[in-house]
Structure formats: C-alpha cells, structure tokens
C-alpha cells in the first residue's frame, strides 16, 4: 500500500473492493478476470486511472516515455509532420488516445509552436477520452492550446492523419487463460472470494464461448507445462480495429511493451506477464488491492496487428522503441530538419528512451498504415 495512503484513499479502495465483491456475489461466486481488471482500473470516479493524474510519472507509480521529458513528444511530432508532408497533405489530424493528463499533447503542440509554426493552424489535435474526470485533467494542462484541441469518446469516422497512443493498449483489461495439461484443455482465470480476500478461480470454457484461444500446433500442446498462462486483450483488439475502420487514411501507432504471439510461448515465461505496480515497485498479489495499484500486461502485438489488418490497415511494422526513435533522431540531426538543437537535456532524455536497460528495448512501436486518400488536399 502507498506510504502516503490517506483516509480518503482508504475509503475509495473500500468502495472499489465493495463493488468487486458485490459483483462476485451476484454472479454466484466468480467473475471473469477482465471484469475484475476493468473495475480495478476504471470504476467511475474511484478506479486506479480515475482518481488522480499523479499516478503516472516521477512522483507516481511508474514512468512512461512521456514522463521522461518533452523529447519523446517532439520526436513523434517531427515524424508525424514528415509523414503528412510526404503524403502531400496540407492539413492533418492527430488523434491521441490514453492522453491521461495531457502531457504528450502539450509537448507535441508546444514543439509545433516553437519549431513549425507553419503547421500551427493545420494540425487538428483530437483527444479520445471516454472519462469526464480525465478530460478535466487534460483541459487543465492544455489550457494554453485552447481552441486547437477537441475531445471525443471514440476515434471519429473519416480521420486523415495519425491515431496513436503511448501505453494505451497495455491498460485495457486482459483475458488470462491457463493450460490444464491433464485434461488437455484451456481454462479461463476468474476472480472469487477466498479466506484472505480476492482469489483466483478457474472458469470452464463452454463450447462456443466468445473467449479467444491461442492457435498452437498439437506438438506444442503436448509439451506445454500444466498451468501455463497465455494472455491477450480482446478489448484492446476491438479498440484497434474500430479505430482502424474509422481511419480514412494515414497511420496507427501503438507504443507499448509487448510480445509477438510466438514470444508468449518462450520457455521461462510460463506464468504470463500480468503484473501490478505501485510506488515504482512490482506488487506480488495483483488481486489484493483493486483500485490501489496499476494492473498491466504485455500487449499481444500479433493479435493487435491482425485486428488492424481485418479493419483495412496494411501489414504492421513492429520495432523496438530504440530503433524507432534512433531512426527519427538521425534525421533530426540535420539543422535543415527544423527539429531544433540537440541540447544536453534532450540528449539525456533520448538516452533514457533508447537505452536497452531503460525503455529502449522493452518498449516496441507498432505502425500500421492505411494508404487511402493521399495527395488529396
Ligand atoms: C498507462 S496510462 C498512459 C498514460 C500516458 N499515455 C503516458 O504515457 O503517460 C494509460 C491511459 O490510457 C487510458 N485509457 C484506457 N482505456 C482508454 C480508452 N478506451 N480510451 C482512451 N483512454 C483510455 C487510461 O485511463 C490511462 O490514462
């Protein structure tokens, strides 16, 4: 529990715990894990991502690319303008989801003002934000850019530009399946009430249930250890494909830690990737304190890419963050690039973003393009 936990926090956590408990009782003793995760993170007003903007960043529970400093947003802004110019567009929409406290938007818009004022009135910044609470935080931070930012519930139809999110997809509820080697079948992890609080349960997968299964050859199933855990996020896949359908032309960009489907089946990773974070530390029991810690899992990039392709996007390019950012950085070294000087501060931030032991290797960037409507001004 946070060292700085207050009575207000305790009351909030009690409300989230109470909601989860009620649902479990109403459901007859167990709820699917994705529902537990949804309540823990997004219970209106009380969930982990609902109650304070300060959860992310230096004083919060974990760092993101955005909390490292402004250079992340500046490099993205430079890249997005390069794409728009190469496509021959004279206007573009940048649609960000998972904007949290609006910091990335603010970094990108401030860079345009400073370095590319010729695009100032030609970039429409759209924040996809279903939560009124978070919209409030974002409006506060983006006050200096009022009039240039709009808010929507979902990616609007007909977007021409870039739809993107930093650590968006890893914040969607996940499905967790376990392998029962004796019965040669997958089961679904659920959450029930044990003697000590919330506890894992096993839910049978009824034939025809709308729960995705990994596609594995029989020879692999023969050697898969009992209790092996596989994860994916149908909610994130739905979000990506809905956004892909809404995009009229341009790019979708997801920056997240994640794996390909094959990498989920690496020996040594038998317990899945779900984890909890609080105060920059791993939390062992992810069920212990719904609403009090961040819950997150690696994105299954293979399934996300496939969902995008079914929605009309092209094949994805998946690179480590260090490669993605280094390629952009290389081109910004040219003074004619308009990026601005590589000051010491920028260089230090860049090193953190690309160092393999910091964020450079664990984060990956998936880009999928929809090549429609280019050169139509
Ligand atoms: C891990 S945080 C990342 C925040 C920020 N992008 C950063 O990098 O600092 C994930 C954010 O995604 C938001 N989120 C989750 N589902 C969303 C959805 N369907 N639409 C928009 N935002 C969502 C969460 O509320 C949270 O603010």
Short mmCIF file of N, CA, C and O and ligand atoms in Angstrom, two decimals, residues 42 49 56 62 64-67 96-101 104 128-130 134 153 165-168 170-172 239 294, ligand 1:
data_model
loop_
_atom_site.label_atom_id
_atom_site.label_comp_id
_atom_site.label_asym_id
_atom_site.label_seq_id
_atom_site.Cartn_x
_atom_site.Cartn_y
_atom_site.Cartn_z
N UNK A 42 -10.96 1.22 -13.76
CA UNK A 42 -11.86 2.24 -14.32
C UNK A 42 -13.20 2.39 -13.61
O UNK A 42 -14.10 3.01 -14.15
N UNK A 49 -7.17 4.49 -12.55
CA UNK A 49 -6.91 5.56 -13.52
C UNK A 49 -7.91 6.70 -13.43
O UNK A 49 -7.90 7.61 -14.23
N UNK A 56 0.86 8.46 -12.78
CA UNK A 56 1.88 8.23 -13.78
C UNK A 56 2.96 9.29 -13.63
O UNK A 56 2.66 10.45 -13.45
N UNK A 62 4.77 4.67 -11.76
CA UNK A 62 5.68 4.19 -12.79
C UNK A 62 5.97 5.32 -13.79
O UNK A 62 5.20 6.26 -13.90
N UNK A 64 6.66 6.69 -17.69
CA UNK A 64 6.36 6.35 -19.08
C UNK A 64 7.30 7.18 -19.95
O UNK A 64 8.00 8.06 -19.43
N UNK A 65 7.28 6.91 -21.25
CA UNK A 65 8.08 7.72 -22.17
C UNK A 65 7.80 9.19 -22.00
O UNK A 65 8.68 10.03 -22.12
N UNK A 66 6.54 9.48 -21.72
CA UNK A 66 6.11 10.87 -21.64
C UNK A 66 6.69 11.53 -20.39
O UNK A 66 7.12 12.69 -20.43
N UNK A 67 6.77 10.77 -19.30
CA UNK A 67 7.27 11.40 -18.07
C UNK A 67 8.79 11.58 -18.08
O UNK A 67 9.33 12.28 -17.23
N UNK A 96 -5.07 11.30 -30.39
CA UNK A 96 -4.39 10.57 -29.31
C UNK A 96 -5.40 9.92 -28.37
O UNK A 96 -6.36 10.55 -27.94
N UNK A 97 -5.15 8.68 -28.03
CA UNK A 97 -5.97 8.00 -27.01
C UNK A 97 -5.08 7.65 -25.83
O UNK A 97 -3.90 7.36 -26.00
N UNK A 98 -5.65 7.66 -24.65
CA UNK A 98 -4.85 7.38 -23.45
C UNK A 98 -4.03 8.59 -23.07
O UNK A 98 -2.91 8.47 -22.56
N UNK A 99 -4.57 9.78 -23.30
CA UNK A 99 -3.80 11.02 -23.10
C UNK A 99 -3.54 11.32 -21.62
O UNK A 99 -2.74 12.20 -21.30
N UNK A 100 -4.23 10.63 -20.75
CA UNK A 100 -4.06 10.75 -19.31
C UNK A 100 -4.13 12.20 -18.83
O UNK A 100 -5.20 12.76 -18.80
N UNK A 101 -2.99 12.84 -18.49
CA UNK A 101 -3.07 14.22 -18.02
C UNK A 101 -2.73 15.23 -19.12
O UNK A 101 -2.53 16.41 -18.84
N UNK A 104 1.60 14.58 -23.22
CA UNK A 104 2.14 14.32 -24.55
C UNK A 104 1.59 15.34 -25.55
O UNK A 104 2.33 15.90 -26.36
N UNK A 128 -9.03 11.30 -27.62
CA UNK A 128 -10.10 10.31 -27.42
C UNK A 128 -10.14 10.00 -25.93
O UNK A 128 -9.21 9.40 -25.39
N UNK A 129 -11.21 10.42 -25.27
CA UNK A 129 -11.24 10.26 -23.82
C UNK A 129 -12.66 10.01 -23.34
O UNK A 129 -13.48 10.93 -23.29
N UNK A 130 -12.96 8.77 -22.99
CA UNK A 130 -14.32 8.49 -22.50
C UNK A 130 -14.59 9.02 -21.10
O UNK A 130 -15.75 9.21 -20.74
N UNK A 134 -10.91 12.41 -16.47
CA UNK A 134 -9.62 12.61 -17.14
C UNK A 134 -9.69 13.78 -18.12
O UNK A 134 -8.72 14.49 -18.32
N UNK A 153 -15.39 10.74 -27.70
CA UNK A 153 -15.47 9.47 -26.95
C UNK A 153 -14.76 8.34 -27.66
O UNK A 153 -14.33 7.38 -27.06
N UNK A 165 -1.25 6.14 -29.47
CA UNK A 165 -1.35 6.09 -28.01
C UNK A 165 -0.05 5.57 -27.43
O UNK A 165 0.55 4.64 -27.98
N UNK A 166 0.40 6.19 -26.37
CA UNK A 166 1.57 5.70 -25.65
C UNK A 166 1.07 4.96 -24.42
O UNK A 166 0.38 5.53 -23.58
N UNK A 167 1.39 3.69 -24.35
CA UNK A 167 0.93 2.84 -23.25
C UNK A 167 -0.59 2.90 -23.11
O UNK A 167 -1.12 3.03 -22.01
N UNK A 168 -1.25 2.86 -24.24
CA UNK A 168 -2.71 2.78 -24.22
C UNK A 168 -3.15 1.32 -24.15
O UNK A 168 -3.92 0.92 -23.28
N UNK A 170 -1.79 -1.43 -23.29
CA UNK A 170 -1.48 -2.26 -22.12
C UNK A 170 -2.37 -1.92 -20.93
O UNK A 170 -2.27 -2.55 -19.88
N UNK A 171 -3.21 -0.91 -21.10
CA UNK A 171 -4.08 -0.51 -19.99
C UNK A 171 -5.51 -1.05 -20.19
O UNK A 171 -6.40 -0.71 -19.43
N UNK A 172 -5.72 -1.87 -21.23
CA UNK A 172 -7.04 -2.48 -21.42
C UNK A 172 -7.12 -3.79 -20.64
O UNK A 172 -6.10 -4.49 -20.49
N UNK A 239 -10.66 -2.19 -29.81
CA UNK A 239 -10.39 -0.75 -29.91
C UNK A 239 -9.57 -0.45 -31.16
O UNK A 239 -9.86 0.46 -31.92
N UNK A 294 -1.58 -0.17 -10.26
CA UNK A 294 -1.79 -0.33 -11.69
C UNK A 294 -1.72 -1.81 -12.04
O UNK A 294 -0.87 -2.53 -11.51
C1 LIG B 1 -0.54 3.67 -18.75
S1 LIG B 1 -1.51 5.10 -18.89
C2 LIG B 1 -0.55 6.01 -20.07
C3 LIG B 1 -0.75 7.48 -19.98
C4 LIG B 1 0.03 8.35 -20.96
N1 LIG B 1 -0.26 8.00 -22.35
C5 LIG B 1 1.53 8.29 -20.70
O1 LIG B 1 2.19 7.64 -21.49
O2 LIG B 1 1.98 8.86 -19.73
C6 LIG B 1 -2.91 4.52 -19.83
C7 LIG B 1 -4.01 5.54 -20.05
O3 LIG B 1 -4.95 5.02 -21.02
C8 LIG B 1 -6.26 5.41 -20.62
N2 LIG B 1 -7.28 4.60 -21.31
C9 LIG B 1 -7.65 3.33 -21.09
N3 LIG B 1 -8.64 2.94 -21.92
C10 LIG B 1 -8.89 4.00 -22.73
C11 LIG B 1 -9.80 4.24 -23.82
N4 LIG B 1 -10.66 3.31 -24.23
N5 LIG B 1 -9.78 5.43 -24.42
C12 LIG B 1 -8.91 6.39 -24.02
N6 LIG B 1 -8.05 6.24 -22.98
C13 LIG B 1 -8.03 5.07 -22.35
C14 LIG B 1 -6.17 5.23 -19.11
O4 LIG B 1 -7.18 5.89 -18.44
C15 LIG B 1 -4.80 5.85 -18.81
O5 LIG B 1 -4.92 7.24 -18.65
#
